Coordinates of C-alpha atoms and ligand atoms in Angstrom, one line a residue:
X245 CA 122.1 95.5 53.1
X246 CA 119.7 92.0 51.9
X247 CA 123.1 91.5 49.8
X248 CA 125.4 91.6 51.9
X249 CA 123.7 89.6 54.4
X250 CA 123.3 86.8 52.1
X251 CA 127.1 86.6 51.4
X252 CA 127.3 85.9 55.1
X253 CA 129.1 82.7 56.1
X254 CA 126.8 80.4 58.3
X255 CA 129.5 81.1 61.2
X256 CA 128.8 84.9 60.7
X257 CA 125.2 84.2 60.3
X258 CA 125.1 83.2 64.1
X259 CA 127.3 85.3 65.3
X260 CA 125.3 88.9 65.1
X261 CA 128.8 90.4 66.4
X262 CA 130.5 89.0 63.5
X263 CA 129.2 91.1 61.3
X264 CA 128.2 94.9 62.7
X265 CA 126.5 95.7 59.1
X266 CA 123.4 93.0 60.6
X267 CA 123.2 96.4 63.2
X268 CA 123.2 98.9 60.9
X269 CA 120.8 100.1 58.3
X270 CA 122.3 101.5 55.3
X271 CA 119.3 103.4 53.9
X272 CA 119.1 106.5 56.4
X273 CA 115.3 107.6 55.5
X274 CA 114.6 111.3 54.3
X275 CA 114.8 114.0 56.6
X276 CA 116.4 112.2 59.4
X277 CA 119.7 113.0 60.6
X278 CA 122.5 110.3 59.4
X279 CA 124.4 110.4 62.7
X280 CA 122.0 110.2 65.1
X281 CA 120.2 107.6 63.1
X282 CA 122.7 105.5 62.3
X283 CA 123.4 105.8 65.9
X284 CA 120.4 104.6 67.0
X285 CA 119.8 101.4 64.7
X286 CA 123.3 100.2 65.9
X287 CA 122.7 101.1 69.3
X288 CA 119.0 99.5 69.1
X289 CA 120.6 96.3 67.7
X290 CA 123.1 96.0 70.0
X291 CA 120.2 96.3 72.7
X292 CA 118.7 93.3 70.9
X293 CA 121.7 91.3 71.1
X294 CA 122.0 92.2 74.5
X295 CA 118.7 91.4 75.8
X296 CA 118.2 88.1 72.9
X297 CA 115.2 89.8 71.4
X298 CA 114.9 89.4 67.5
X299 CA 113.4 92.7 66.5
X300 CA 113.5 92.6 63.1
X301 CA 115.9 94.7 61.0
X302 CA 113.3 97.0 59.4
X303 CA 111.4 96.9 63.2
X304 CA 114.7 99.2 64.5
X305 CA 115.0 101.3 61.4
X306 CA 111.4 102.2 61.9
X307 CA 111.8 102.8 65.5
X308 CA 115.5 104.4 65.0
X309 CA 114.1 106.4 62.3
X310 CA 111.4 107.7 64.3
X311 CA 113.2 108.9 67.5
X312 CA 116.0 110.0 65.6
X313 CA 114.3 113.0 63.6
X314 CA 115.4 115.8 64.9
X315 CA 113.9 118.2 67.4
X316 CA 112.9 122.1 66.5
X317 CA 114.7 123.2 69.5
X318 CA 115.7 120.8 72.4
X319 CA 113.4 121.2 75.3
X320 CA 114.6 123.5 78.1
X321 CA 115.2 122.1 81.5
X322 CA 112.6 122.5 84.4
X323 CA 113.6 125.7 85.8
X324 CA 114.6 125.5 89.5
X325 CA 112.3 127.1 91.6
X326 CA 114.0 130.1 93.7
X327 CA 112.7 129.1 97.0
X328 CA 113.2 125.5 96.9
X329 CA 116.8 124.0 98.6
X330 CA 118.0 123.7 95.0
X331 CA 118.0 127.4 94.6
X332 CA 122.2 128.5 94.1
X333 CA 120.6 131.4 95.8
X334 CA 120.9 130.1 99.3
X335 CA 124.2 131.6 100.7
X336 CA 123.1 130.8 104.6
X337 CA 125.7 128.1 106.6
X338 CA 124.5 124.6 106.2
X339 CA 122.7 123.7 108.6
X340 CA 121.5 119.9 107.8
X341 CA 121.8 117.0 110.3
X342 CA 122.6 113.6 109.5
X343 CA 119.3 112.4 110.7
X344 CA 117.8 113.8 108.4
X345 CA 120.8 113.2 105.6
X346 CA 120.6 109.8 106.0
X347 CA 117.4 108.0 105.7
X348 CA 116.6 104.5 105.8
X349 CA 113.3 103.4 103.9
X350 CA 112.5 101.3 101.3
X351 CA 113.6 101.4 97.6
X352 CA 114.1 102.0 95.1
X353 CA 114.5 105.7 94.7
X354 CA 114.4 108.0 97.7
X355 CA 112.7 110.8 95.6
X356 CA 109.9 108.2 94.3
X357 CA 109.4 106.0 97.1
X358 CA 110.7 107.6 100.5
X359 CA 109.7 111.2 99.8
X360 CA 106.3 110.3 98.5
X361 CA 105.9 107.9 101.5
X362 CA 106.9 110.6 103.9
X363 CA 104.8 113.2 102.4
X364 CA 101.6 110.8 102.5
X365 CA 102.9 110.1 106.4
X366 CA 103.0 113.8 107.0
X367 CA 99.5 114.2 105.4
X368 CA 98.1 111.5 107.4
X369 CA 99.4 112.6 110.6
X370 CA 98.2 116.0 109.6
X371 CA 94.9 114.9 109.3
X372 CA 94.2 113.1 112.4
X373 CA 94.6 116.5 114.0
X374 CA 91.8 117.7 112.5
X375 CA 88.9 118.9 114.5
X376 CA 86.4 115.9 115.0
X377 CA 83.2 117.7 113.2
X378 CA 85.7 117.9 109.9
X379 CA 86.7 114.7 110.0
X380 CA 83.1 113.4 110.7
X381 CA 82.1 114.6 107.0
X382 CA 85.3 112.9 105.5
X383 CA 84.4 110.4 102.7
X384 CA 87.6 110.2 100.4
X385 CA 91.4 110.3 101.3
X386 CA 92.9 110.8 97.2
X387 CA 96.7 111.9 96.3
X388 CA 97.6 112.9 92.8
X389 CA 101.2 112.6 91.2
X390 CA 102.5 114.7 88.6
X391 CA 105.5 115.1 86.9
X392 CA 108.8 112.8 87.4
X393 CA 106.5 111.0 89.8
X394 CA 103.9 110.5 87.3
X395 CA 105.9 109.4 84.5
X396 CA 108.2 106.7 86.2
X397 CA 106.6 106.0 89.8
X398 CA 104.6 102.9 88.2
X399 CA 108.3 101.5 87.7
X400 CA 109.7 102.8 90.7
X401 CA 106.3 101.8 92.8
X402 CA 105.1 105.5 94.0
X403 CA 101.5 104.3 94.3
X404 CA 102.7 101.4 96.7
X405 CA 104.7 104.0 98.6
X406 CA 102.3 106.5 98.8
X407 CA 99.5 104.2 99.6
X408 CA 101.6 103.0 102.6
X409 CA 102.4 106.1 104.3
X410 CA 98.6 107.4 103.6
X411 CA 97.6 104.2 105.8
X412 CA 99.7 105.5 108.7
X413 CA 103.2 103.6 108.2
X414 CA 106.5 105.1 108.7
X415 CA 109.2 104.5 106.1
X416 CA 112.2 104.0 108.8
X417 CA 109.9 101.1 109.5
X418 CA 107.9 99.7 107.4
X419 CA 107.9 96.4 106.6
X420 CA 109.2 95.7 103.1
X421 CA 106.8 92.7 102.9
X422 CA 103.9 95.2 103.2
X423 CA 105.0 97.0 100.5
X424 CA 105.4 93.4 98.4
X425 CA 101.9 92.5 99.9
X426 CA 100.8 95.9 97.9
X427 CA 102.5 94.5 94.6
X428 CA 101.2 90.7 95.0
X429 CA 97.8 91.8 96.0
X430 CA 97.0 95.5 94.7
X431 CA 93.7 95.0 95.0
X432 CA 93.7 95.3 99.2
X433 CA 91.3 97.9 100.7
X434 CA 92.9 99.4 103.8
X435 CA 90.8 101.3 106.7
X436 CA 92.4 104.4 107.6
X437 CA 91.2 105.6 111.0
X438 CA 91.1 109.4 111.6
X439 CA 89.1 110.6 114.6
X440 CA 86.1 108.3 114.6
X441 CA 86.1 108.0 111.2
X442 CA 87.2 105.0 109.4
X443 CA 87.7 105.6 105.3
X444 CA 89.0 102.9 102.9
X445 CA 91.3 103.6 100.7
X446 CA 93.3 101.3 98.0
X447 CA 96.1 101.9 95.4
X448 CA 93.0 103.7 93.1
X449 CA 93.1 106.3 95.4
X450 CA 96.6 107.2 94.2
X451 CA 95.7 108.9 91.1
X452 CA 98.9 109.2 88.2
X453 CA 98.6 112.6 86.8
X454 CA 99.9 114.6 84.5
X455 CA 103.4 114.0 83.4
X456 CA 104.1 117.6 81.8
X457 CA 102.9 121.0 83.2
X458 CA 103.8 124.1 85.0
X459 CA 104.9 122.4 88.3
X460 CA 107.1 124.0 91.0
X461 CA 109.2 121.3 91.4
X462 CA 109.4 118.6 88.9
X463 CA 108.4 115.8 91.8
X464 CA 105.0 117.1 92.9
X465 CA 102.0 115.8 94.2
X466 CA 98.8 117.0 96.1
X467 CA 96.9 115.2 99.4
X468 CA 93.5 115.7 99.8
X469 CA 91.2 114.7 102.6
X470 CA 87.5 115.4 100.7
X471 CA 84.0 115.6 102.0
X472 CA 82.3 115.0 98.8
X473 CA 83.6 117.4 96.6
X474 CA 85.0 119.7 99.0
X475 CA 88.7 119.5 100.3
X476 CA 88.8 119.5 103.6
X477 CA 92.4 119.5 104.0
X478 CA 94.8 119.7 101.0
X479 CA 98.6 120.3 100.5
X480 CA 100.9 120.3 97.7
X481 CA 104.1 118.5 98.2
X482 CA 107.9 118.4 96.4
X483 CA 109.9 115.3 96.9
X484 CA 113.1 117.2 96.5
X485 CA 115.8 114.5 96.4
X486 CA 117.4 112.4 98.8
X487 CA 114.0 111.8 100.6
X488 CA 113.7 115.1 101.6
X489 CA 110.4 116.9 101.1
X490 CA 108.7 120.4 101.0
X491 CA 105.5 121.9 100.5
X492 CA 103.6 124.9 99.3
X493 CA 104.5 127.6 101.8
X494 CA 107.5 125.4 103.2
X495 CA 110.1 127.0 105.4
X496 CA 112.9 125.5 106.9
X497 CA 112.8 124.3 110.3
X498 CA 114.3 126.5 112.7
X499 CA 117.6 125.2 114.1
X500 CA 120.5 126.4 116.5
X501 CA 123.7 128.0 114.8
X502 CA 126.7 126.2 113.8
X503 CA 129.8 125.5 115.9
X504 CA 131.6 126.4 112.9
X505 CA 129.4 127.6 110.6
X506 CA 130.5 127.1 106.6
X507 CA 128.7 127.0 103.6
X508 CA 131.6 125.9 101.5
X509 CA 134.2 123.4 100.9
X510 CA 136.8 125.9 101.7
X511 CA 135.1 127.4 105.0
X512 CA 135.0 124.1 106.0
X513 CA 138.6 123.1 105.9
X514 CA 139.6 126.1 107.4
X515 CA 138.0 125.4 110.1
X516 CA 139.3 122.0 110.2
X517 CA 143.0 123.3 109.2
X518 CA 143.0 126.5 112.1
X519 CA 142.2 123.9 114.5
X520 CA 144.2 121.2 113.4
X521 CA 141.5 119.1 113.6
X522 CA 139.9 117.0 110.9
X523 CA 136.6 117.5 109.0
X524 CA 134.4 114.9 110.7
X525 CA 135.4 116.3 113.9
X526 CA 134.6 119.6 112.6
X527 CA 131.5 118.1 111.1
X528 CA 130.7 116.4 115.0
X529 CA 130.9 120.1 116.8
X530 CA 128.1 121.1 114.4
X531 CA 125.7 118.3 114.8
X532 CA 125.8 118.7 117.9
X533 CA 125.5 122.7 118.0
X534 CA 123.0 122.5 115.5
X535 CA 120.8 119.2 117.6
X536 CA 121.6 119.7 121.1
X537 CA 122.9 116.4 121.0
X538 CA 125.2 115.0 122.8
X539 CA 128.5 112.7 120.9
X540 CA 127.1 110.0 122.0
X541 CA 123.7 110.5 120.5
X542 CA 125.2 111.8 117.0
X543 CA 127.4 108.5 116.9
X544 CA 124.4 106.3 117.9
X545 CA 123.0 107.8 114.9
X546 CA 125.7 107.2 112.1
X547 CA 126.1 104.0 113.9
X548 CA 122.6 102.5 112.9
X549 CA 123.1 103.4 109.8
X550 CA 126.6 102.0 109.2
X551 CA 125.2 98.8 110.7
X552 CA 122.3 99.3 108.4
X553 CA 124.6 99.5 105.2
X554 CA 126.5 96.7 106.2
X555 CA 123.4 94.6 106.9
X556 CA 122.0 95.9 103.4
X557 CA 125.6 94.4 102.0
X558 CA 125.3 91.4 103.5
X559 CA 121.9 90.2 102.6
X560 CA 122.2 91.1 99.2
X561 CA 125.2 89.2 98.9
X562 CA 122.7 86.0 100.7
X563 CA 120.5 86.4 97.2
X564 CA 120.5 83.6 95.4
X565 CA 122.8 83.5 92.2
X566 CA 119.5 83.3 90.0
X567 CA 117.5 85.9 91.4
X568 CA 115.2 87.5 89.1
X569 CA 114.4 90.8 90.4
X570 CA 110.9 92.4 90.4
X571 CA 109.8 94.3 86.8
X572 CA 109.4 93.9 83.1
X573 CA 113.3 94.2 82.6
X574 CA 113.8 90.1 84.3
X575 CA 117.0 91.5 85.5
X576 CA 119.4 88.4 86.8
X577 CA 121.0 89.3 90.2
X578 CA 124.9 89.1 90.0
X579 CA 126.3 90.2 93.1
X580 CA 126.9 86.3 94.6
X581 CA 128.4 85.4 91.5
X582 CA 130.3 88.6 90.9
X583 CA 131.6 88.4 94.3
X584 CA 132.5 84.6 94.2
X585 CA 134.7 84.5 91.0
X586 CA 136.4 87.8 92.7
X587 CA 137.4 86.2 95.3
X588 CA 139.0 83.6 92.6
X589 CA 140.5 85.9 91.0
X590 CA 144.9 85.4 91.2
X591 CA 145.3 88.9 91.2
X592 CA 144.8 90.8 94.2
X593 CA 144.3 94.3 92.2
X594 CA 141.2 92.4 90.6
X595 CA 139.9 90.7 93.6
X596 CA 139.6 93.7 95.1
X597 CA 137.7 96.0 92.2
X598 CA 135.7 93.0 92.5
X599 CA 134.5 92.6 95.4
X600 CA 133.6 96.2 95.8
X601 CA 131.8 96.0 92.9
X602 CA 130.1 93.6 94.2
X603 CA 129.2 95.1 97.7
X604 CA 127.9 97.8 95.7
X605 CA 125.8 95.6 93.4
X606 CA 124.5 93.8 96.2
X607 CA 123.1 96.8 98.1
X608 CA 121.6 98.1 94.8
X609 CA 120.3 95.2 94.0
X610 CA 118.1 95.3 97.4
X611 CA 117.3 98.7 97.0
X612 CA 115.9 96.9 93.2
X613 CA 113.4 94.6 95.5
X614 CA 112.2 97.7 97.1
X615 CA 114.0 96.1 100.5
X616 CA 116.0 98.2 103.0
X617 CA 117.7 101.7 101.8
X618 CA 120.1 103.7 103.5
X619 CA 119.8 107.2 101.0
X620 CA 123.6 108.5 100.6
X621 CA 122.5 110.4 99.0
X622 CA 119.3 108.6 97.5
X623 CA 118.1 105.5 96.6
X624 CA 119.2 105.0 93.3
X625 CA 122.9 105.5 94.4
X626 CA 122.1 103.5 97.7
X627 CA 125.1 101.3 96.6
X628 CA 127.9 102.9 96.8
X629 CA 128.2 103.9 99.7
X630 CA 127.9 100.6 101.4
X631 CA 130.0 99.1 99.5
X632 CA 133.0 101.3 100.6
X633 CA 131.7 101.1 104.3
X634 CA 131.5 97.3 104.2
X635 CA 134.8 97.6 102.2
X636 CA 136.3 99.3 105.2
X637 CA 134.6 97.5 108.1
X638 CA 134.0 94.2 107.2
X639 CA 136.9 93.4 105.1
X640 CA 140.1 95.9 106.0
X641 CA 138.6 95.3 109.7
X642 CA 139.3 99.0 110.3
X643 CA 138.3 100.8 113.8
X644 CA 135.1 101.8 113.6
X645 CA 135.2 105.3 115.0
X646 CA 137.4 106.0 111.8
X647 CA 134.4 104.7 109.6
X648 CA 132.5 107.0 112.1
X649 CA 134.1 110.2 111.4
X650 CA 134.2 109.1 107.3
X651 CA 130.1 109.4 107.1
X652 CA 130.5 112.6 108.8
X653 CA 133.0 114.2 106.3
X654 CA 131.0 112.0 103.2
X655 CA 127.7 113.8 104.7
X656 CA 129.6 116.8 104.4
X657 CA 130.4 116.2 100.6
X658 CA 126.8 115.6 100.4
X659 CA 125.1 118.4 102.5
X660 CA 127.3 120.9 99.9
X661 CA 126.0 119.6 96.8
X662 CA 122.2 119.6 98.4
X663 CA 123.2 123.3 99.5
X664 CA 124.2 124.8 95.9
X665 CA 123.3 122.0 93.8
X666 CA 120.7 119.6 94.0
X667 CA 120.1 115.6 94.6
X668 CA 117.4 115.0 92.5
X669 CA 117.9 113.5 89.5
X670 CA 114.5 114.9 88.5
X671 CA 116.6 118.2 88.7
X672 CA 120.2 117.0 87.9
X673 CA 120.4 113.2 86.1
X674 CA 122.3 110.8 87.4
X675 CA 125.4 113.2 88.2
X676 CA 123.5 114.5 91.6
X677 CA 122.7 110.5 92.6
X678 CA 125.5 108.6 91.5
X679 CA 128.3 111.7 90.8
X680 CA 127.1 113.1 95.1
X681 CA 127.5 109.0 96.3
X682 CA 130.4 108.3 95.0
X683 CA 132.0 111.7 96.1
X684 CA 130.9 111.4 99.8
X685 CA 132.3 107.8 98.9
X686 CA 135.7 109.1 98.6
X687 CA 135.9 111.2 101.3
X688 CA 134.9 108.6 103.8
X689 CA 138.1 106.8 102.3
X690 CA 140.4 109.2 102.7
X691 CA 138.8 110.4 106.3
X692 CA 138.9 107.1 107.5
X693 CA 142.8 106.5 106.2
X694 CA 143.5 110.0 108.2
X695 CA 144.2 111.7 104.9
X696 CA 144.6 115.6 105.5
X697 CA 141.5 117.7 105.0
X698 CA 142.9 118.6 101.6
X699 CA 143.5 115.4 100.7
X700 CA 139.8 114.7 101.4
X701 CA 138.3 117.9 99.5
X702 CA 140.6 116.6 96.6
X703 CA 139.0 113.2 96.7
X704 CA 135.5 114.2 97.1
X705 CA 136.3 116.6 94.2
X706 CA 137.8 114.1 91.7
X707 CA 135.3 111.5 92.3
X708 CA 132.7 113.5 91.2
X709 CA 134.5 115.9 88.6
X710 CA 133.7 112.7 87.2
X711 CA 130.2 111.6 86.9
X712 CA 129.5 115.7 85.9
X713 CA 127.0 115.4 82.9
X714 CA 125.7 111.8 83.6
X715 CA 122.0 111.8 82.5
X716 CA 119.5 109.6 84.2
X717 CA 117.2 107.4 81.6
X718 CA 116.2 103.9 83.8
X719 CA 115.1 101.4 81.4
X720 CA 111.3 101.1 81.7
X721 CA 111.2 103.7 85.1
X722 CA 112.5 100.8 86.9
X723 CA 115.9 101.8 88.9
X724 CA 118.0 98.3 88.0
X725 CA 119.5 99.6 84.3
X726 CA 121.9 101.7 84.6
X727 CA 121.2 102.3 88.0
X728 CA 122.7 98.9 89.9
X729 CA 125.9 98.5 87.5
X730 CA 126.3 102.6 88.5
X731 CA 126.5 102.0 91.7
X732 CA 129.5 99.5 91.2
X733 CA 131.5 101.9 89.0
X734 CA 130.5 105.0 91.5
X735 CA 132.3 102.5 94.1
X736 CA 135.2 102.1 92.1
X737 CA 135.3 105.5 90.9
X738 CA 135.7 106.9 94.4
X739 CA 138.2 104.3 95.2
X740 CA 140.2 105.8 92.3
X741 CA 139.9 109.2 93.3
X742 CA 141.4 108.8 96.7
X743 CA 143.4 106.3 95.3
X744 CA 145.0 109.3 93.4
X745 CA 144.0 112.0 96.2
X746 CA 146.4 110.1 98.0
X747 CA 149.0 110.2 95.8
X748 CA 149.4 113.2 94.1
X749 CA 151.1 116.7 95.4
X750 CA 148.1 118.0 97.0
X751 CA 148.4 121.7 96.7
X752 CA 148.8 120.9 93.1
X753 CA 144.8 119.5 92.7
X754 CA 143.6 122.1 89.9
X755 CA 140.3 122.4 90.9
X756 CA 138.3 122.5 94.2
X757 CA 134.8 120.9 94.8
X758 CA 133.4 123.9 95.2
X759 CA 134.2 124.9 91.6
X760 CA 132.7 121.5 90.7
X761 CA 129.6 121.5 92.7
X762 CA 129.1 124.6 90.5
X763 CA 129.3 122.9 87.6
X764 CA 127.1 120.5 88.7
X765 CA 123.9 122.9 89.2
X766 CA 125.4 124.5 86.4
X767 CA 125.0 121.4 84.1
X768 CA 121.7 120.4 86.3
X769 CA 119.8 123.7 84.8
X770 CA 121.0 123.0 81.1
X771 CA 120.6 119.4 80.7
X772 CA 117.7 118.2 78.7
X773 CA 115.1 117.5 80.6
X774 CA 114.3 114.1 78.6
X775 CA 117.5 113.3 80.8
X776 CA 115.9 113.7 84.5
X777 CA 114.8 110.6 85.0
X778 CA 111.6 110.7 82.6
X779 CA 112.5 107.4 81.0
X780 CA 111.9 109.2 77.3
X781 CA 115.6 109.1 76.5
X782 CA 118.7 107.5 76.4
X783 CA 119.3 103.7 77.3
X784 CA 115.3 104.0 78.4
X785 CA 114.7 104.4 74.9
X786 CA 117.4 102.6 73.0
X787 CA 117.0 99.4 75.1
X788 CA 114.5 97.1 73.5
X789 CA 112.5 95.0 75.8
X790 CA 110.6 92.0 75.1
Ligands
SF4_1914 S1 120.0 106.4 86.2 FE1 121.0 107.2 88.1 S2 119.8 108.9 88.8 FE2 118.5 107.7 87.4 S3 117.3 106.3 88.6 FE3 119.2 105.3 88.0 S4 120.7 105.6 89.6 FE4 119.0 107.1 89.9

């Protein structure tokens, strides 16, 4: 290797693509694989070209060396617990509403920072109903995070999220410069009034715990309201995904039946097909059987937050070209630029993968500075969907009530893969954030071109046949590598699938979504766990920072 690198030219020696033997080590060390190793020193030194960091050549054979010897046995996955929503066991209609689908909060990850944030809410609210003699003895609010939420929430900001909904603010409306207040100054002491007791609490109270154990879910955390050493009230929480959260003796809320009740893709259509109607009218009869609502009320709904994805669009596209956004990683915003040299482009084809890549890169890049998040389905994949809406509204100026109907059909998409699979990529990697988004993505294309019902399954289908066995591994814990570039190719990947949806014979589609939302728990349960978003593997470990 020394040899051959002194024979360089003094071009080559500059260029470290010139030459891929400057990435590779020749001398695999004892007992290591040879693959995997060599592997990982190339991969490690392209990181270092990448990111302009000189780690030394025998720096990355030490560290490929040591990551690359291999395991006894790979670790088994988290085993999903039977009574939580992931659980294939539930065979009941779905019966979620988009209220509750789509959540608006702040970033970046819906499991990380909008469940914990509800579930510190939910505790808080749940304390101030105490009886006044408890909370006169109350000395200590404290939460405690375990697992997933333990080993990445410093990146994703969990103790800022938690902290916040502890103090009594909502995440539909808090004010993103609270949250950066936390970051600036973490040091604040808050008063937290319950009854006619006042107790201070700070980001210390928000304990990281343990990382590995028996947990029931693999986003868990406890609330306690203390006297001393006693616990005067304490619950254990799950942030399941999507923002959605359980607890320790949860049960669903009760809710009226169905119009037309379904609990698969096929049921569905059928009942879209035998009343030659479409899915998102299918999908309106329920929310409103299920709500009471009336269509007005369930439109003012998807509404706010179709004006909340454009608005998300739009002010990440208002970033500066230089922005830097908040972590260790110094990620450069590109979504301005990205967008600008699209619209350049002399090739319409090209302008327009652009610019949805860069609607998609501008709402991930918001959800990055922890600013607004619509979760469709969470808030690492909280770009693709606005890019496609803003795609549809903003620039093919198409009526609104078909956008409408398209986040009814998407949340469809979305409520099936909750139903038998799971949105968590704690549970499923990347496949149930990015996979889910971009096939809800597709069939709010298709929906909102009128495609037929089977044109819309076949969509939804393709888009996310596609992402199936996508890990999750953010660099550092923060959600900006992979996670904002995903969102642009989730984008274009759903374009693609109803691009060829559209296209195709439909009865000839081989494979339905509900075959592939199958495959997606199936692949959830027996990927490595290093792979649900624990930051110990993959680019998270192959990408050098310095
Ligand atoms: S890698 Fe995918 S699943 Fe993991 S945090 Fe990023 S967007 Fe979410």
């Amino acid at each position: 290797m020394k040899e051959s690198r002194l024979t360089m030219s003094n071009k080559e020696a500059h260029d470290p693509l010139a030459d891929t033997r400057q990435l590779i080590s020749e001398e695999v060390p004892r007992g290591v694989d040879r693959r995997s190793f060599l592997m990982r020193t190339a991969v490690g030194g392209a990181a270092a070209v990448m990111t302009g960091c000189t780690a030394a050549p025998e720096e990355r054979t030490a560290t490929a060396a040591a990551t690359a010897k291999p395991e006894a046995a790979a670790p088994s996955a988290p085993p999903l617990a039977e009574d939580l929503y992931v659980a294939m066991k539930s065979k009941g209609p779905v019966l979620t509403t988009v209220d509750e689908f789509y959540k608006v909060g702040p970033g970046p990850s819906s499991s990380h920072t909008i469940g914990p944030m509800r579930i510190t809410y939910d505790f808080y609210q749940r304390a101030t109903k105490l009886p006044a003699d408890q909370l006169a003895k109350a000395t200590k609010l404290q939460v405690n995070l375990f697992g997933s939420l333990s080993a990445t929430g410093k990146g994703h900001g969990t103790e800022r999220a938690a902290l916040a909904g502890l103090v009594g603010n909502e995440p539909a409306t808090v004010d993103p410069k609270f949250l950066d207040g936390l970051r600036d100054k973490p040091d604040q002491v808050f008063p937290v009034k319950l009854g006619n007791k006042s107790i201070d609490v700070s980001l210390k109270d928000i304990v990281y715990d343990a990382t590995k154990g028996d947990f029931k879910h693999p986003n868990t955390m406890t609330v306690k309201l203390l006297a001393g050493n006693e616990a005067l009230l304490e619950q254990e929480y799950y942030s399941v995904g999507g923002g959605f959260i359980e607890w320790k003796g949860y049960t669903p809320p009760k809710k009226n039946a169905p119009k037309y009740p379904f609990a698969t893709m096929k049921e569905l259509r059928n009942h879209a097909d035998t009343n030659k109607t479409t899915i998102g009218k299918i999908m309106l009869a329920n929310e409103m059987s299920i709500t009471g609502k009336s269509e007005a009320e369930v439109y003012a709904w998807v509404d706010k937050v179709i004006n909340a994805m454009v608005a998300t669009v739009k002010s990440g596209l208002a970033m500066p070209e230089d922005d830097v956004l908040p972590g260790p990683i110094k990620l450069h915003s590109k979504a301005a630029t990205v967008y600008k040299r699209a619209m350049d482009d002399k090739f319409e084809a090209e302008r327009g993968i652009g610019a949805l890549s860069a609607f998609a890169l501008a709402a991930s890049e918001e959800n990055g500075r922890g600013h607004l998040v619509i979760t469709a389905p969470t808030g690492g994949s909280a770009g693709v969907m606005p890019s496609l809406v803003y795609g549809l509204l903003e620039v093919r100026k198409m009526d609104r009530q078909k956008v409408r109907e398209g986040m009814l059909a998407a949340a469809a998409v979305g409520y099936l893969c909750k139903h038998h699979a799971t949105l968590s990529a704690a549970e499923g990697g990347c496949q149930a954030e990015i996979g889910v988004a971009s096939a809800m993505a597709a069939a709010l294309v298709a929906t909102a071109h009128d495609a037929p019902s089977l044109v819309v399954e076949n969509a939804a289908e393709s888009a996310l046949e596609h992402h199936l066995g996508m890990t999750c591994d953010p660099v550092a814990g923060y959600v900006q590598v992979p996670c904002i570039e995903r969102c642009a190719f989730g984008a274009v990947k759903a374009w693609t699938a109803y691009a060829i949806a559209s296209n195709e014979i439909a009865s000839r589609h081989r494979v339905n979504l509900d075959e592939t939302v199958a495959a997606l728990a199936q692949t959830a349960k027996e990927m490595n766990s290093k792979y649900k978003e624990t930051s110990e593997a993959g680019l998270a470990l192959s990408v050098v920072l310095c």
